[in-house]
Amino acid sequence: MRKWRFAAGLLFVLLGILLFSGCGRQTAAPDKVYVGVACYNESDVFIGELIDCLKEELNGLSGDGMETMVTIRDAAGSQRTQNDQVKALIDEGSNVLCINLVDRADPSEIIDLARENDVPVIFFNREPVAEDMMQWEKLYYVGAKAKQSGVMQGELAAELIHSDRRVDRNRDGKIQYVVLEGEPGHQDSIIRTENAVDTLKNNGIELEKLSYGIANWNRAQAQNRMMQMIGQHSNEIELVLANNDDMALGAIDAYAKLNITESAFPVFFGIDGTDAGLRAVMDGKLAGTVYNDKEGQAAAMARLAVSLVSGSVPEDLEFENGRYIYLPYYKVTIANAEEFLDKAGK
Ligand code: BGC
Ligand code: CA
């Protein structure tokens, strides 16, 4: 009996020592979350809006004994510049990184730097290949699934074509279309195009592809490409599928610049639901878009960043394969565009 009492007492003392010693301190949340954000090009409209959301989300998590600080670096399209910026962000004290790679196939230097300094990385929007994500266990990804956005764009277009016979301008039973594509090599470009086209076909739409142009997500480049395509096919084009809103808006710019009357315009579809994209949907210029949930992505990144520093991952963050978070897309037409603009607080 006395032996038992002695053992129990000893256990108690040991527990006490554990609790009040280093072990206890290690699990306490550090109160400073220094987030280093590196983006591929802040002049990209969607990325600019996503970064604004991220700043807001992180600021919102400050308080309650927690301090969040954000430093943002813009690589303006150069991977080498981004590697230097990441090094500087770490040297300046970032304890978690959010990285929007310039070249999604070339993250090794950044991963090495992060691992050497034990700074966890959340990649976003430009998804590294799976092999690179396996290089270290503190690598995460937050984004959305390209396939879903392509399918939704195809469904929106199919719904319109079925309900409005005027889309088939020459009444030949087929839809003559062109595609404006984002950067080659970006996970969202080819997959969005393929799935939008397949979905149209699966919905019984007969298609005829007239042409395509690569416009690297960019409105001005899309305007140029579209002007060339209008030059080749003049009034034959009935549908423009753009991999993002900015390129869809660039296509509309081309028609306006050429002084083509609106009644002779094809129908345009984008993806993103940027502020300008949503306004164009509300004005009836863009037939539809697919909402790329920047608020949801920013919120997931901010919470994950804080938890990676404090060491406790919130239970309601849903991971795929342990380290990926994908936010869903939503279909947007003139019927609901305003709700999304409100969501963005505009
Ligand atoms: C967006 C584009 C953006 C690109 C940048 C895509 O997910 O839809 O608008 O330019 O990401 O990486
Ligand atoms: Ca036709």
Tab-separated table of C-alpha atoms and ligand atoms in Angstrom:
chain	number	residue	atom	x	y	z
A	1	MET	CA	0.000	0.000	0.000
A	2	ARG	CA	2.707	2.431	0.982
A	3	LYS	CA	4.583	1.467	-2.142
A	4	TRP	CA	1.560	2.427	-4.256
A	5	ARG	CA	1.154	5.717	-2.538
A	6	PHE	CA	4.818	6.459	-3.098
A	7	ALA	CA	4.560	5.592	-6.804
A	8	ALA	CA	1.465	7.739	-7.248
A	9	GLY	CA	3.202	10.636	-5.534
A	10	LEU	CA	6.216	10.264	-7.746
A	11	LEU	CA	4.033	10.243	-10.852
A	12	PHE	CA	2.391	13.432	-9.687
A	13	VAL	CA	5.717	15.163	-9.163
A	14	LEU	CA	6.978	13.978	-12.524
A	15	LEU	CA	3.847	15.256	-14.271
A	16	GLY	CA	4.277	18.577	-12.569
A	17	ILE	CA	7.880	18.842	-13.704
A	18	LEU	CA	6.861	17.988	-17.257
A	19	LEU	CA	4.101	20.573	-17.297
A	20	PHE	CA	6.160	23.424	-15.949
A	21	SER	CA	9.368	22.617	-17.766
A	22	GLY	CA	10.444	23.038	-21.387
A	23	CYS	CA	7.865	20.545	-22.660
A	24	GLY	CA	5.034	22.788	-21.528
A	25	ARG	CA	6.584	25.853	-23.117
A	26	GLN	CA	7.121	24.151	-26.449
A	27	THR	CA	3.421	23.588	-26.987
A	28	ALA	CA	2.444	27.149	-26.063
A	29	ALA	CA	1.578	29.183	-29.162
A	30	PRO	CA	4.211	31.691	-30.228
A	31	ASP	CA	2.467	35.023	-30.507
A	32	LYS	CA	4.184	36.360	-33.624
A	33	VAL	CA	3.254	35.048	-37.053
A	34	TYR	CA	5.455	36.659	-39.683
A	35	VAL	CA	4.078	35.726	-43.085
A	36	GLY	CA	6.316	36.203	-46.102
A	37	VAL	CA	4.236	36.287	-49.293
A	38	ALA	CA	5.847	35.932	-52.716
A	39	CYS	CA	3.688	36.303	-55.820
A	40	TYR	CA	4.484	35.663	-59.462
A	41	ASN	CA	3.102	38.941	-60.726
A	42	GLU	CA	0.996	41.360	-58.756
A	43	SER	CA	-0.248	43.036	-61.941
A	44	ASP	CA	-2.226	39.839	-62.612
A	45	VAL	CA	-5.735	40.993	-61.713
A	46	PHE	CA	-6.893	37.821	-59.949
A	47	ILE	CA	-3.640	37.542	-57.976
A	48	GLY	CA	-3.859	41.218	-56.955
A	49	GLU	CA	-7.375	40.670	-55.598
A	50	LEU	CA	-6.401	37.421	-53.878
A	51	ILE	CA	-3.454	39.137	-52.143
A	52	ASP	CA	-5.775	41.918	-50.898
A	53	CYS	CA	-8.029	39.237	-49.388
A	54	LEU	CA	-5.054	37.505	-47.782
A	55	LYS	CA	-3.851	40.735	-46.147
A	56	GLU	CA	-7.338	41.319	-44.795
A	57	GLU	CA	-7.682	37.780	-43.464
A	58	LEU	CA	-4.305	37.867	-41.724
A	59	ASN	CA	-5.002	41.265	-40.189
A	60	GLY	CA	-8.295	39.860	-38.949
A	61	LEU	CA	-6.439	37.104	-37.069
A	62	SER	CA	-4.328	39.622	-35.160
A	63	GLY	CA	-5.314	40.239	-31.565
A	64	ASP	CA	-5.967	37.920	-28.610
A	65	GLY	CA	-2.279	37.698	-27.829
A	66	MET	CA	-1.502	36.912	-31.467
A	67	GLU	CA	0.350	39.278	-33.777
A	68	THR	CA	0.323	38.684	-37.527
A	69	MET	CA	2.559	40.608	-39.899
A	70	VAL	CA	2.615	40.315	-43.689
A	71	THR	CA	5.382	41.210	-46.119
A	72	ILE	CA	4.606	40.938	-49.813
A	73	ARG	CA	7.131	40.574	-52.635
A	74	ASP	CA	6.323	40.694	-56.339
A	75	ALA	CA	8.587	38.707	-58.683
A	76	ALA	CA	7.175	40.435	-61.797
A	77	GLY	CA	7.473	37.208	-63.759
A	78	SER	CA	11.042	36.116	-62.883
A	79	GLN	CA	11.677	32.884	-60.947
A	80	ARG	CA	15.217	33.993	-60.168
A	81	THR	CA	13.940	37.223	-58.642
A	82	GLN	CA	11.442	35.206	-56.609
A	83	ASN	CA	14.161	32.899	-55.255
A	84	ASP	CA	16.128	35.967	-54.052
A	85	GLN	CA	12.994	37.466	-52.548
A	86	VAL	CA	12.244	34.284	-50.626
A	87	LYS	CA	15.774	34.243	-49.238
A	88	ALA	CA	15.354	37.854	-48.114
A	89	LEU	CA	11.939	37.098	-46.565
A	90	ILE	CA	13.496	34.305	-44.509
A	91	ASP	CA	16.486	36.468	-43.515
A	92	GLU	CA	14.081	39.177	-42.397
A	93	GLY	CA	12.382	36.738	-40.022
A	94	SER	CA	9.378	35.204	-41.816
A	95	ASN	CA	8.322	32.104	-39.897
A	96	VAL	CA	5.874	30.901	-42.566
A	97	LEU	CA	5.843	31.478	-46.336
A	98	CYS	CA	2.997	31.789	-48.860
A	99	ILE	CA	4.395	31.196	-52.330
A	100	ASN	CA	2.741	31.816	-55.703
A	101	LEU	CA	5.469	30.313	-57.890
A	102	VAL	CA	6.522	31.976	-61.123
A	103	ASP	CA	7.478	28.635	-62.640
A	104	ARG	CA	5.392	25.927	-61.027
A	105	ALA	CA	7.834	23.300	-62.260
A	106	ASP	CA	10.829	24.923	-60.575
A	107	PRO	CA	10.296	25.219	-56.799
A	108	SER	CA	13.430	23.341	-55.678
A	109	GLU	CA	15.531	26.314	-54.658
A	110	ILE	CA	12.696	27.709	-52.568
A	111	ILE	CA	12.017	24.326	-50.970
A	112	ASP	CA	15.722	23.944	-50.070
A	113	LEU	CA	15.855	27.415	-48.515
A	114	ALA	CA	12.688	26.777	-46.509
A	115	ARG	CA	13.854	23.383	-45.279
A	116	GLU	CA	17.312	24.627	-44.266
A	117	ASN	CA	15.626	27.290	-42.146
A	118	ASP	CA	12.684	25.135	-41.062
A	119	VAL	CA	10.095	27.588	-42.398
A	120	PRO	CA	6.883	25.865	-43.595
A	121	VAL	CA	5.570	26.765	-47.060
A	122	ILE	CA	2.015	27.201	-48.340
A	123	PHE	CA	2.071	27.249	-52.131
A	124	PHE	CA	-1.013	28.806	-53.691
A	125	ASN	CA	-2.743	29.225	-57.054
A	126	ARG	CA	0.165	27.799	-59.085
A	127	GLU	CA	0.349	24.166	-58.043
A	128	PRO	CA	3.749	22.448	-57.860
A	129	VAL	CA	3.882	18.950	-59.333
A	130	ALA	CA	3.250	16.102	-56.875
A	131	GLU	CA	6.901	14.965	-56.871
A	132	ASP	CA	8.045	18.380	-55.653
A	133	MET	CA	5.390	18.414	-52.951
A	134	MET	CA	6.974	15.201	-51.655
A	135	GLN	CA	10.365	16.878	-51.143
A	136	TRP	CA	9.513	17.935	-47.575
A	137	GLU	CA	6.654	17.309	-45.161
A	138	LYS	CA	6.113	21.002	-44.371
A	139	LEU	CA	4.869	21.881	-47.880
A	140	TYR	CA	1.162	22.668	-48.387
A	141	TYR	CA	-1.008	23.812	-51.279
A	142	VAL	CA	-4.143	25.964	-51.307
A	143	GLY	CA	-6.086	26.423	-54.532
A	144	ALA	CA	-8.968	25.092	-56.584
A	145	LYS	CA	-9.520	22.294	-59.062
A	146	ALA	CA	-9.075	23.349	-62.661
A	147	LYS	CA	-11.345	20.587	-63.931
A	148	GLN	CA	-14.310	21.815	-61.920
A	149	SER	CA	-13.998	25.332	-63.360
A	150	GLY	CA	-13.825	24.010	-66.921
A	151	VAL	CA	-16.870	21.780	-66.441
A	152	MET	CA	-18.849	24.674	-64.939
A	153	GLN	CA	-17.890	27.012	-67.782
A	154	GLY	CA	-19.030	24.361	-70.264
A	155	GLU	CA	-22.327	23.892	-68.399
A	156	LEU	CA	-23.011	27.631	-68.342
A	157	ALA	CA	-22.352	27.871	-72.084
A	158	ALA	CA	-24.477	24.780	-72.823
A	159	GLU	CA	-27.391	26.163	-70.784
A	160	LEU	CA	-27.304	29.413	-72.744
A	161	ILE	CA	-26.981	27.726	-76.141
A	162	HIS	CA	-29.931	25.439	-75.369
A	163	SER	CA	-32.112	28.279	-74.132
A	164	ASP	CA	-31.265	30.956	-76.695
A	165	ARG	CA	-31.235	29.925	-80.332
A	166	ARG	CA	-29.713	33.248	-81.372
A	167	VAL	CA	-26.296	32.100	-80.139
A	168	ASP	CA	-26.048	29.953	-83.286
A	169	ARG	CA	-25.924	33.073	-85.397
A	170	ASN	CA	-25.716	31.398	-88.816
A	171	ARG	CA	-28.284	28.742	-87.846
A	172	ASP	CA	-26.163	25.844	-89.070
A	173	GLY	CA	-26.788	23.768	-85.937
A	174	LYS	CA	-23.165	24.088	-84.811
A	175	ILE	CA	-21.455	26.574	-82.555
A	176	GLN	CA	-18.362	28.143	-84.120
A	177	TYR	CA	-16.015	28.964	-81.236
A	178	VAL	CA	-12.561	30.240	-80.317
A	179	VAL	CA	-10.572	29.810	-77.101
A	180	LEU	CA	-8.340	32.284	-75.266
A	181	GLU	CA	-5.828	30.381	-73.218
A	182	GLY	CA	-3.757	31.263	-70.150
A	183	GLU	CA	-0.045	30.562	-69.770
A	184	PRO	CA	1.073	27.303	-71.310
A	185	GLY	CA	2.219	25.012	-68.497
A	186	HIS	CA	-0.185	26.463	-65.925
A	187	GLN	CA	-2.402	23.757	-64.402
A	188	ASP	CA	-5.501	25.859	-65.103
A	189	SER	CA	-4.994	26.522	-68.828
A	190	ILE	CA	-5.282	23.263	-70.733
A	191	ILE	CA	-7.518	21.559	-68.177
A	192	ARG	CA	-10.065	24.374	-68.212
A	193	THR	CA	-10.199	24.385	-72.012
A	194	GLU	CA	-10.486	20.604	-72.353
A	195	ASN	CA	-13.217	20.288	-69.758
A	196	ALA	CA	-15.266	23.219	-71.030
A	197	VAL	CA	-15.219	21.808	-74.557
A	198	ASP	CA	-15.937	18.213	-73.443
A	199	THR	CA	-18.819	19.374	-71.263
A	200	LEU	CA	-20.393	21.259	-74.173
A	201	LYS	CA	-20.127	18.137	-76.317
A	202	ASN	CA	-21.524	15.922	-73.546
A	203	ASN	CA	-24.486	18.271	-73.387
A	204	GLY	CA	-25.271	17.628	-77.002
A	205	ILE	CA	-23.770	20.780	-78.496
A	206	GLU	CA	-22.104	20.394	-81.867
A	207	LEU	CA	-18.976	22.469	-81.994
A	208	GLU	CA	-16.649	23.798	-84.638
A	209	LYS	CA	-13.335	25.166	-83.420
A	210	LEU	CA	-12.236	28.104	-85.547
A	211	SER	CA	-9.075	29.128	-83.727
A	212	TYR	CA	-7.368	29.700	-80.400
A	213	GLY	CA	-4.933	32.222	-78.995
A	214	ILE	CA	-2.578	32.131	-76.023
A	215	ALA	CA	-2.905	35.348	-74.066
A	216	ASN	CA	-1.194	34.462	-70.762
A	217	TRP	CA	-4.166	35.511	-68.566
A	218	ASN	CA	-3.697	39.078	-69.776
A	219	ARG	CA	-6.381	41.488	-70.982
A	220	ALA	CA	-4.230	43.454	-73.435
A	221	GLN	CA	-2.742	40.316	-74.969
A	222	ALA	CA	-6.221	38.837	-75.283
A	223	GLN	CA	-7.410	41.947	-77.109
A	224	ASN	CA	-4.564	41.519	-79.635
A	225	ARG	CA	-5.166	37.818	-80.141
A	226	MET	CA	-8.891	38.411	-80.522
A	227	MET	CA	-8.360	41.160	-83.097
A	228	GLN	CA	-6.277	38.721	-85.148
A	229	MET	CA	-8.949	36.035	-84.882
A	230	ILE	CA	-11.696	38.470	-85.872
A	231	GLY	CA	-9.479	39.416	-88.842
A	232	GLN	CA	-9.381	35.772	-89.931
A	233	HIS	CA	-12.959	34.786	-89.181
A	234	SER	CA	-14.829	38.112	-89.081
A	235	ASN	CA	-18.464	37.487	-88.164
A	236	GLU	CA	-18.276	33.678	-88.033
A	237	ILE	CA	-17.350	33.532	-84.330
A	238	GLU	CA	-20.343	32.664	-82.137
A	239	LEU	CA	-18.729	31.746	-78.813
A	240	VAL	CA	-15.567	32.861	-77.002
A	241	LEU	CA	-14.350	30.618	-74.177
A	242	ALA	CA	-11.681	32.364	-72.133
A	243	ASN	CA	-9.624	30.634	-69.434
A	244	ASN	CA	-10.122	33.698	-67.208
A	245	ASP	CA	-12.212	36.869	-66.949
A	246	ASP	CA	-9.437	39.246	-67.882
A	247	MET	CA	-8.967	37.537	-71.232
A	248	ALA	CA	-12.745	37.473	-71.803
A	249	LEU	CA	-12.779	41.223	-71.138
A	250	GLY	CA	-9.865	41.659	-73.554
A	251	ALA	CA	-11.894	39.848	-76.212
A	252	ILE	CA	-14.824	42.204	-75.635
A	253	ASP	CA	-12.366	45.138	-75.869
A	254	ALA	CA	-11.334	43.872	-79.317
A	255	TYR	CA	-14.916	43.981	-80.606
A	256	ALA	CA	-15.376	47.462	-79.157
A	257	LYS	CA	-12.104	48.683	-80.660
A	258	LEU	CA	-13.134	47.430	-84.090
A	259	ASN	CA	-16.428	49.286	-83.707
A	260	ILE	CA	-18.440	46.148	-84.265
A	261	THR	CA	-22.077	46.655	-83.290
A	262	GLU	CA	-23.056	44.813	-80.121
A	263	SER	CA	-25.812	42.922	-81.897
A	264	ALA	CA	-23.099	41.181	-83.937
A	265	PHE	CA	-21.054	40.124	-80.882
A	266	PRO	CA	-20.538	36.451	-80.033
A	267	VAL	CA	-21.197	35.309	-76.436
A	268	PHE	CA	-18.262	35.407	-74.006
A	269	PHE	CA	-17.537	33.248	-70.959
A	270	GLY	CA	-14.779	33.762	-68.382
A	271	ILE	CA	-13.574	32.235	-65.115
A	272	ASP	CA	-12.634	34.006	-61.810
A	273	GLY	CA	-15.367	36.499	-60.974
A	274	THR	CA	-12.923	39.351	-60.562
A	275	ASP	CA	-14.566	42.680	-59.707
A	276	ALA	CA	-14.447	43.736	-63.370
A	277	GLY	CA	-15.634	40.300	-64.491
A	278	LEU	CA	-18.654	40.351	-62.163
A	279	ARG	CA	-19.559	43.875	-63.274
A	280	ALA	CA	-19.402	42.750	-66.907
A	281	VAL	CA	-21.767	39.872	-66.084
A	282	MET	CA	-24.156	42.307	-64.385
A	283	ASP	CA	-24.007	44.582	-67.448
A	284	GLY	CA	-24.836	41.647	-69.714
A	285	LYS	CA	-21.500	41.895	-71.541
A	286	LEU	CA	-20.114	38.636	-70.206
A	287	ALA	CA	-22.647	35.801	-70.500
A	288	GLY	CA	-21.223	34.047	-67.438
A	289	THR	CA	-18.206	33.329	-65.297
A	290	VAL	CA	-17.097	30.797	-62.690
A	291	TYR	CA	-16.218	32.144	-59.252
A	292	ASN	CA	-12.668	31.366	-58.187
A	293	ASP	CA	-13.178	31.716	-54.434
A	294	LYS	CA	-10.407	34.116	-53.461
A	295	GLU	CA	-11.996	34.868	-50.093
A	296	GLY	CA	-12.151	31.160	-49.262
A	297	GLN	CA	-8.598	30.559	-50.463
A	298	ALA	CA	-7.265	33.556	-48.532
A	299	ALA	CA	-9.061	32.485	-45.354
A	300	ALA	CA	-7.707	28.941	-45.616
A	301	MET	CA	-4.173	30.227	-46.201
A	302	ALA	CA	-4.315	32.670	-43.311
A	303	ARG	CA	-5.606	30.077	-40.844
A	304	LEU	CA	-3.172	27.461	-42.038
A	305	ALA	CA	-0.266	29.939	-41.776
A	306	VAL	CA	-1.140	30.787	-38.176
A	307	SER	CA	-1.582	27.146	-37.252
A	308	LEU	CA	1.722	26.087	-38.815
A	309	VAL	CA	3.514	28.613	-36.628
A	310	SER	CA	1.532	27.872	-33.460
A	311	GLY	CA	1.679	24.129	-34.040
A	312	SER	CA	-2.054	23.368	-33.842
A	313	VAL	CA	-3.960	22.665	-37.029
A	314	PRO	CA	-7.657	23.627	-36.793
A	315	GLU	CA	-9.921	20.599	-37.182
A	316	ASP	CA	-12.252	22.157	-39.700
A	317	LEU	CA	-9.532	22.747	-42.325
A	318	GLU	CA	-10.154	19.970	-44.836
A	319	PHE	CA	-7.073	18.454	-46.411
A	320	GLU	CA	-6.744	16.140	-49.377
A	321	ASN	CA	-3.772	13.818	-49.269
A	322	GLY	CA	-2.796	15.436	-45.997
A	323	ARG	CA	-1.423	18.683	-47.383
A	324	TYR	CA	-3.759	20.050	-50.092
A	325	ILE	CA	-6.734	22.354	-49.579
A	326	TYR	CA	-9.041	22.896	-52.580
A	327	LEU	CA	-11.876	25.417	-52.467
A	328	PRO	CA	-14.919	24.865	-54.708
A	329	TYR	CA	-15.837	27.053	-57.696
A	330	TYR	CA	-19.337	28.511	-58.252
A	331	LYS	CA	-21.283	29.295	-61.417
A	332	VAL	CA	-22.125	32.964	-61.944
A	333	THR	CA	-24.704	34.494	-64.293
A	334	ILE	CA	-26.580	37.783	-64.373
A	335	ALA	CA	-28.996	36.185	-61.870
A	336	ASN	CA	-26.477	35.936	-59.016
A	337	ALA	CA	-23.455	38.094	-59.966
A	338	GLU	CA	-24.360	40.798	-57.469
A	339	GLU	CA	-24.184	38.356	-54.539
A	340	PHE	CA	-20.586	37.613	-55.418
A	341	LEU	CA	-19.714	41.274	-55.706
A	342	ASP	CA	-21.220	41.732	-52.227
A	343	LYS	CA	-19.171	38.795	-50.945
A	344	ALA	CA	-16.076	40.620	-52.176
A	345	GLY	CA	-17.330	43.656	-50.220
A	346	LYS	CA	-17.536	45.866	-53.368
B	1	BGC	C1	-6.668	32.525	-62.504
B	1	BGC	C2	-6.094	33.518	-63.452
B	1	BGC	C3	-4.737	33.932	-62.975
B	1	BGC	C4	-3.850	32.734	-62.742
B	1	BGC	C5	-2.508	33.135	-62.181
B	1	BGC	C6	-5.725	31.380	-62.332
B	1	BGC	O1	-6.237	30.476	-61.401
B	1	BGC	O2	-7.902	32.056	-62.997
B	1	BGC	O3	-6.900	34.659	-63.575
B	1	BGC	O4	-4.151	34.788	-63.935
B	1	BGC	O5	-4.477	31.837	-61.878
B	1	BGC	O6	-1.726	32.068	-61.810
B	2	CA	CA	-23.311	28.275	-86.071
